[in-house]
Short mmCIF file of C-alpha atoms in Angstrom, two decimals:
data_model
loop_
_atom_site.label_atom_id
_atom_site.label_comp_id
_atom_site.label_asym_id
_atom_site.label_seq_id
_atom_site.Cartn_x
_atom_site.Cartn_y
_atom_site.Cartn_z
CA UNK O 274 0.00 0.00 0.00
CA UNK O 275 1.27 3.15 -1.02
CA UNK O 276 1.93 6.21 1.71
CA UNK O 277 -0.85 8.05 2.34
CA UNK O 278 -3.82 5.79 1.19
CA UNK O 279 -6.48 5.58 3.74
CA UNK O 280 -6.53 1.95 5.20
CA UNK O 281 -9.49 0.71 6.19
CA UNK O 282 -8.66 -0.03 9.84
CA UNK O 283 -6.37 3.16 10.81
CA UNK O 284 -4.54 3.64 14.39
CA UNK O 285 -7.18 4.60 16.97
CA UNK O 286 -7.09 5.24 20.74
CA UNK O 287 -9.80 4.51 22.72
CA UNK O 288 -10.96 4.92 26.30
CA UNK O 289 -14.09 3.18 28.35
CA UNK O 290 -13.99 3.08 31.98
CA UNK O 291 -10.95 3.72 32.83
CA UNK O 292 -9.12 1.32 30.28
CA UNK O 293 -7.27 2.98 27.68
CA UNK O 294 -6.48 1.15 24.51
CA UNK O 295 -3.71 2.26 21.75
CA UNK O 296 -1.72 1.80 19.36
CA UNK O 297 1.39 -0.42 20.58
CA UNK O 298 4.95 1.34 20.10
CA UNK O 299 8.05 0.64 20.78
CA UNK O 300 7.53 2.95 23.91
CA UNK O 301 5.53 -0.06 25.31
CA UNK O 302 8.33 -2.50 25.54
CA UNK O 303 8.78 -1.94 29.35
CA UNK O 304 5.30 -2.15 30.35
CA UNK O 305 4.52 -5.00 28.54
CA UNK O 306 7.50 -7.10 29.59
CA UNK O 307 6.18 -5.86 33.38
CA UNK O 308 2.57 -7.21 32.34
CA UNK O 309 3.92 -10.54 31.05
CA UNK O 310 6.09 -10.68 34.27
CA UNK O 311 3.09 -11.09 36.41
CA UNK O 312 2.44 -14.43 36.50
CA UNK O 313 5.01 -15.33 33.46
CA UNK O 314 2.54 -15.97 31.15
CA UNK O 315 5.10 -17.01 28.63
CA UNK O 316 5.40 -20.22 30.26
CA UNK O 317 1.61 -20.76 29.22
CA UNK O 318 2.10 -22.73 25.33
CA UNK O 319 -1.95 -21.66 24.90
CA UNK O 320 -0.78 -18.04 24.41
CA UNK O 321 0.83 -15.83 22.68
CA UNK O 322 2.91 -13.88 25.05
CA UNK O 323 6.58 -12.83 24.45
CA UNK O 324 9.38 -14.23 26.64
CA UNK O 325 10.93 -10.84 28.24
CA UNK O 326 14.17 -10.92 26.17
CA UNK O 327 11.41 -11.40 22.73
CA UNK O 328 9.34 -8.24 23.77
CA UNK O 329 11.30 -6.00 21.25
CA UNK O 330 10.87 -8.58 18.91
CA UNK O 331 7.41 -8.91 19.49
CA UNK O 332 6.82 -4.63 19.19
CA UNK O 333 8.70 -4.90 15.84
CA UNK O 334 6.67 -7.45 13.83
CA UNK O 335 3.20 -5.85 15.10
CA UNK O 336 4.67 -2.59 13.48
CA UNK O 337 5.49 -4.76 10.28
CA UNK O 338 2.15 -6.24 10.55
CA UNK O 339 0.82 -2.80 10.75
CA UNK O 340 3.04 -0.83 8.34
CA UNK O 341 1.52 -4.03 6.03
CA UNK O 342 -2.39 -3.25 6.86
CA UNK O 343 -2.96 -7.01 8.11
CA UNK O 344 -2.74 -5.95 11.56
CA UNK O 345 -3.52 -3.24 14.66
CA UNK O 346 -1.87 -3.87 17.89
CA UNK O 347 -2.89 -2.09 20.74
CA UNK O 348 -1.26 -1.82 24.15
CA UNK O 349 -4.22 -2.50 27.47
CA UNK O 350 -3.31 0.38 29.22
CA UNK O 351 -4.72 1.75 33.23
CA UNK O 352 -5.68 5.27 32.99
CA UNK O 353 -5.08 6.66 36.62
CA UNK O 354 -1.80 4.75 36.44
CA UNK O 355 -0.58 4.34 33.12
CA UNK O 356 0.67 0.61 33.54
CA UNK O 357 0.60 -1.52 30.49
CA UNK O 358 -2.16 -4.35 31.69
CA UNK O 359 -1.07 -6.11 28.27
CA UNK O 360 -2.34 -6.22 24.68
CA UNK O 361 -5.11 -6.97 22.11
CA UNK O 362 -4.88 -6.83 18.21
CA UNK O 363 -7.39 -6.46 15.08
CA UNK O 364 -5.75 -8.66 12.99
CA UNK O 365 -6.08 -10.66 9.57
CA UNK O 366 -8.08 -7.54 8.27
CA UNK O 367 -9.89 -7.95 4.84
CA UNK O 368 -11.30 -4.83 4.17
CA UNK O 369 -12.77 -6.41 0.65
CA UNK O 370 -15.41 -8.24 2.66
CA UNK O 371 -15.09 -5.80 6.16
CA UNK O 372 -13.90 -8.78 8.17
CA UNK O 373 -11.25 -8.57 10.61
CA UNK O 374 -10.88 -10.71 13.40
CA UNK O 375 -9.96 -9.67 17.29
CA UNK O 376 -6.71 -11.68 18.71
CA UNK O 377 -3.04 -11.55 19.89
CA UNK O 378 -4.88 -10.45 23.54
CA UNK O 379 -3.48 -11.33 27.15
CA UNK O 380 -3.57 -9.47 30.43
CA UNK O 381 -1.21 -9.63 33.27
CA UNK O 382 -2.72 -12.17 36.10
CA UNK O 383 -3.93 -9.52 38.37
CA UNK O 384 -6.41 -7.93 36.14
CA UNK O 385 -7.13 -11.33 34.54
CA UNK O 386 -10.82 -12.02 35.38
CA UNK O 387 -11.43 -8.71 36.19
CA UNK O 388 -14.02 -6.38 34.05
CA UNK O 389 -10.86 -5.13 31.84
CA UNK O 390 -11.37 -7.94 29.38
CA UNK O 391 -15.10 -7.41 28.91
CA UNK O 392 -14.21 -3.51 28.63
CA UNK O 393 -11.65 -3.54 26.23
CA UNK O 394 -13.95 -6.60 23.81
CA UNK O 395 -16.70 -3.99 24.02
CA UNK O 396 -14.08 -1.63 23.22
CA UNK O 397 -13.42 -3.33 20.41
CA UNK O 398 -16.57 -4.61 18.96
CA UNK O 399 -18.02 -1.35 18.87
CA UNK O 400 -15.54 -0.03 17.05
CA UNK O 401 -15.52 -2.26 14.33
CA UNK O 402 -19.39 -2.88 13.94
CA UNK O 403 -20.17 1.11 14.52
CA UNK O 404 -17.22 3.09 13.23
CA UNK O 405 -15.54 0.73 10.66
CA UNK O 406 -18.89 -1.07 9.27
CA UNK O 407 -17.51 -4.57 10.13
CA UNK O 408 -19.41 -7.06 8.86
CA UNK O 409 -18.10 -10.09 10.62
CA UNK O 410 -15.63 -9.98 13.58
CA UNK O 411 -14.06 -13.07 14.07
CA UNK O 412 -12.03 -14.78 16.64
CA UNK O 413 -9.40 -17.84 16.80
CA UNK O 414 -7.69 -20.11 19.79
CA UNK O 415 -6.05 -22.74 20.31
CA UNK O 416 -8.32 -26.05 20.99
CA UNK O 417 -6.58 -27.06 23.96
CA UNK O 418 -7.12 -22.87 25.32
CA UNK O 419 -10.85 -23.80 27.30
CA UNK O 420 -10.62 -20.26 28.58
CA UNK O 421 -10.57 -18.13 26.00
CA UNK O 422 -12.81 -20.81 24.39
CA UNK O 423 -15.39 -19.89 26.97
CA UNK O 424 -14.74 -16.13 27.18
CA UNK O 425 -15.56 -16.06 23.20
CA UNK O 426 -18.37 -17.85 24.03
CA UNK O 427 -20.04 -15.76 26.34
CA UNK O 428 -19.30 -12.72 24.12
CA UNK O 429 -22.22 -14.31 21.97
CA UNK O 430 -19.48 -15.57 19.20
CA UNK O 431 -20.56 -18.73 16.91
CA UNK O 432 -18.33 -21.15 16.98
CA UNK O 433 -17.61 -21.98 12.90
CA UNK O 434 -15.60 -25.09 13.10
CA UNK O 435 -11.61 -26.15 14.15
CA UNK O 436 -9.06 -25.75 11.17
CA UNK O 437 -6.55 -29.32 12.52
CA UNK O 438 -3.07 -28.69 12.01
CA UNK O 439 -3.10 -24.83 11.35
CA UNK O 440 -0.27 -23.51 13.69
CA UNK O 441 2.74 -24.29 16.18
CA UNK O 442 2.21 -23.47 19.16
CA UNK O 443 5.81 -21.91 21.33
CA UNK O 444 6.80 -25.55 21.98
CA UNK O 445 7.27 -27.10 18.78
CA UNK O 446 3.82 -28.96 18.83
CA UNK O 447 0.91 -28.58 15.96
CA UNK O 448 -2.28 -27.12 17.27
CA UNK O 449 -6.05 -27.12 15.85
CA UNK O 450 -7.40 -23.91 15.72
CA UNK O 451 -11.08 -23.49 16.90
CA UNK O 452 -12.46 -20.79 15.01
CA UNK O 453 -15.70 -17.94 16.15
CA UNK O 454 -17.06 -15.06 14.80
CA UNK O 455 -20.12 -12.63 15.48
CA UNK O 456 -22.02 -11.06 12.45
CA UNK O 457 -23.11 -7.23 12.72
CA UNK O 458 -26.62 -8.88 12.04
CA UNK O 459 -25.80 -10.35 15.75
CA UNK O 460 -23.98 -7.33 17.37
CA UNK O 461 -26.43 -5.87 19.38
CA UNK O 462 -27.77 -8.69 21.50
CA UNK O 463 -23.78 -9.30 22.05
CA UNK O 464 -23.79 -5.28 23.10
CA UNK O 465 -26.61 -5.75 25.37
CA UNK O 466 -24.99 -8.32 26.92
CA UNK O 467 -21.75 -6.74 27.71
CA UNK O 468 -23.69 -3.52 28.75
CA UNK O 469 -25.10 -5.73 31.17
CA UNK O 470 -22.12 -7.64 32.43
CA UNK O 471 -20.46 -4.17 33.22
CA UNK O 472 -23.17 -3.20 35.42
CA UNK O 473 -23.14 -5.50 37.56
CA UNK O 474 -19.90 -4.97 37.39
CA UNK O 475 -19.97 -1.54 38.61
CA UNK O 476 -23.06 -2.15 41.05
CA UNK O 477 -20.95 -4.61 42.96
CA UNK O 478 -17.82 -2.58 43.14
CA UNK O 479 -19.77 0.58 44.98
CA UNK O 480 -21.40 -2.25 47.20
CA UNK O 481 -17.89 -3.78 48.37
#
């Protein structure tokens, strides 16, 4: 792509609720290797997290990825702080047929089953559906990940099928992919549902 034709997914910031997601720089490289430090979630083959001496690495080839149009990686960062909580993508963007698909994402352990996930997917999905006229979202994980599997799930994602054989995973073995995606047809029951997740949410955090 030529400089200075208008992609269809360009570098965004956005901010809900005290999460602040945007673009990932190299700037990020110490709060993300911080992030990944708690709980060394590098150790976990399911994901996708860099090893601490990899976390340049891993900055570089989201700015190929991005320089390239296949790919936006955001850093998960705390507003009243400014810690890097970790990171979430749009990736394998096909502007053709408006489907991109929402991946790359991990948080450090201490915000992990928190309400910053369900922020930053509504984050996300709004985006694409509201500003970017998605069609399709999508998602993909590995078959053997029965977390994100079920955090997909209750975003209101289908689950299309498993594509056998389709990657490695960090240790050398061959994974099956398991494969979701939400249509914009489907959107706002999936909204409604987050809306309400974050509510109760916030009506049990002003309780405690």
């Amino acid at each position: 792509m030529s400089e200075g034709t208008k992609r269809w997914v360009e570098p965004v910031v956005l901010c809900d609720r005290g999460i602040r997601l945007e673009p990932l720089e190299r700037a990020h490289e110490a709060g993300l290797r911080a992030a990944a430090a708690d709980g060394a979630l590098w150790n976990l083959r399911v994901t996708s997290v860099p090893e601490p001496e990899q976390t340049a690495a891993y900055i570089e080839t989201a700015l190929a990825q991005r320089a390239e149009g296949s790919r936006l990686a955001l850093a998960v960062v705390d507003e009243a702080s400014g810690q890097v909580l970790g990171s979430t993508s749009y990736h394998d963007i096909l502007p053709a047929v408006k489907r991109l698909e929402i991946g790359w994402t991990w948080y450090a352990q201490r915000v992990q089953r928190t309400h910053v996930n369900t922020v930053c997917k509504l984050m996300l999905m709004q985006h694409a559906f509201e500003t970017l006229g998605a069609r399709i979202v999508g998602w993909r994980t590995d078959n053997f990940n029965f977390a994100s599997q079920r955090a997909i799930e209750r975003l209101g994602a289908k689950k299309d099928g498993v594509i056998r054989g389709q990657a490695l995973r960090r240790d050398g073995t061959i994974r099956d992919t398991v494969m979701y995606s939400l249509s914009a047809f489907e959107w706002p029951e999936s909204r409604a549902q987050l809306l309400d997740r974050l509510r109760r949410h916030d009506a049990a955090a002003r309780e405690s």
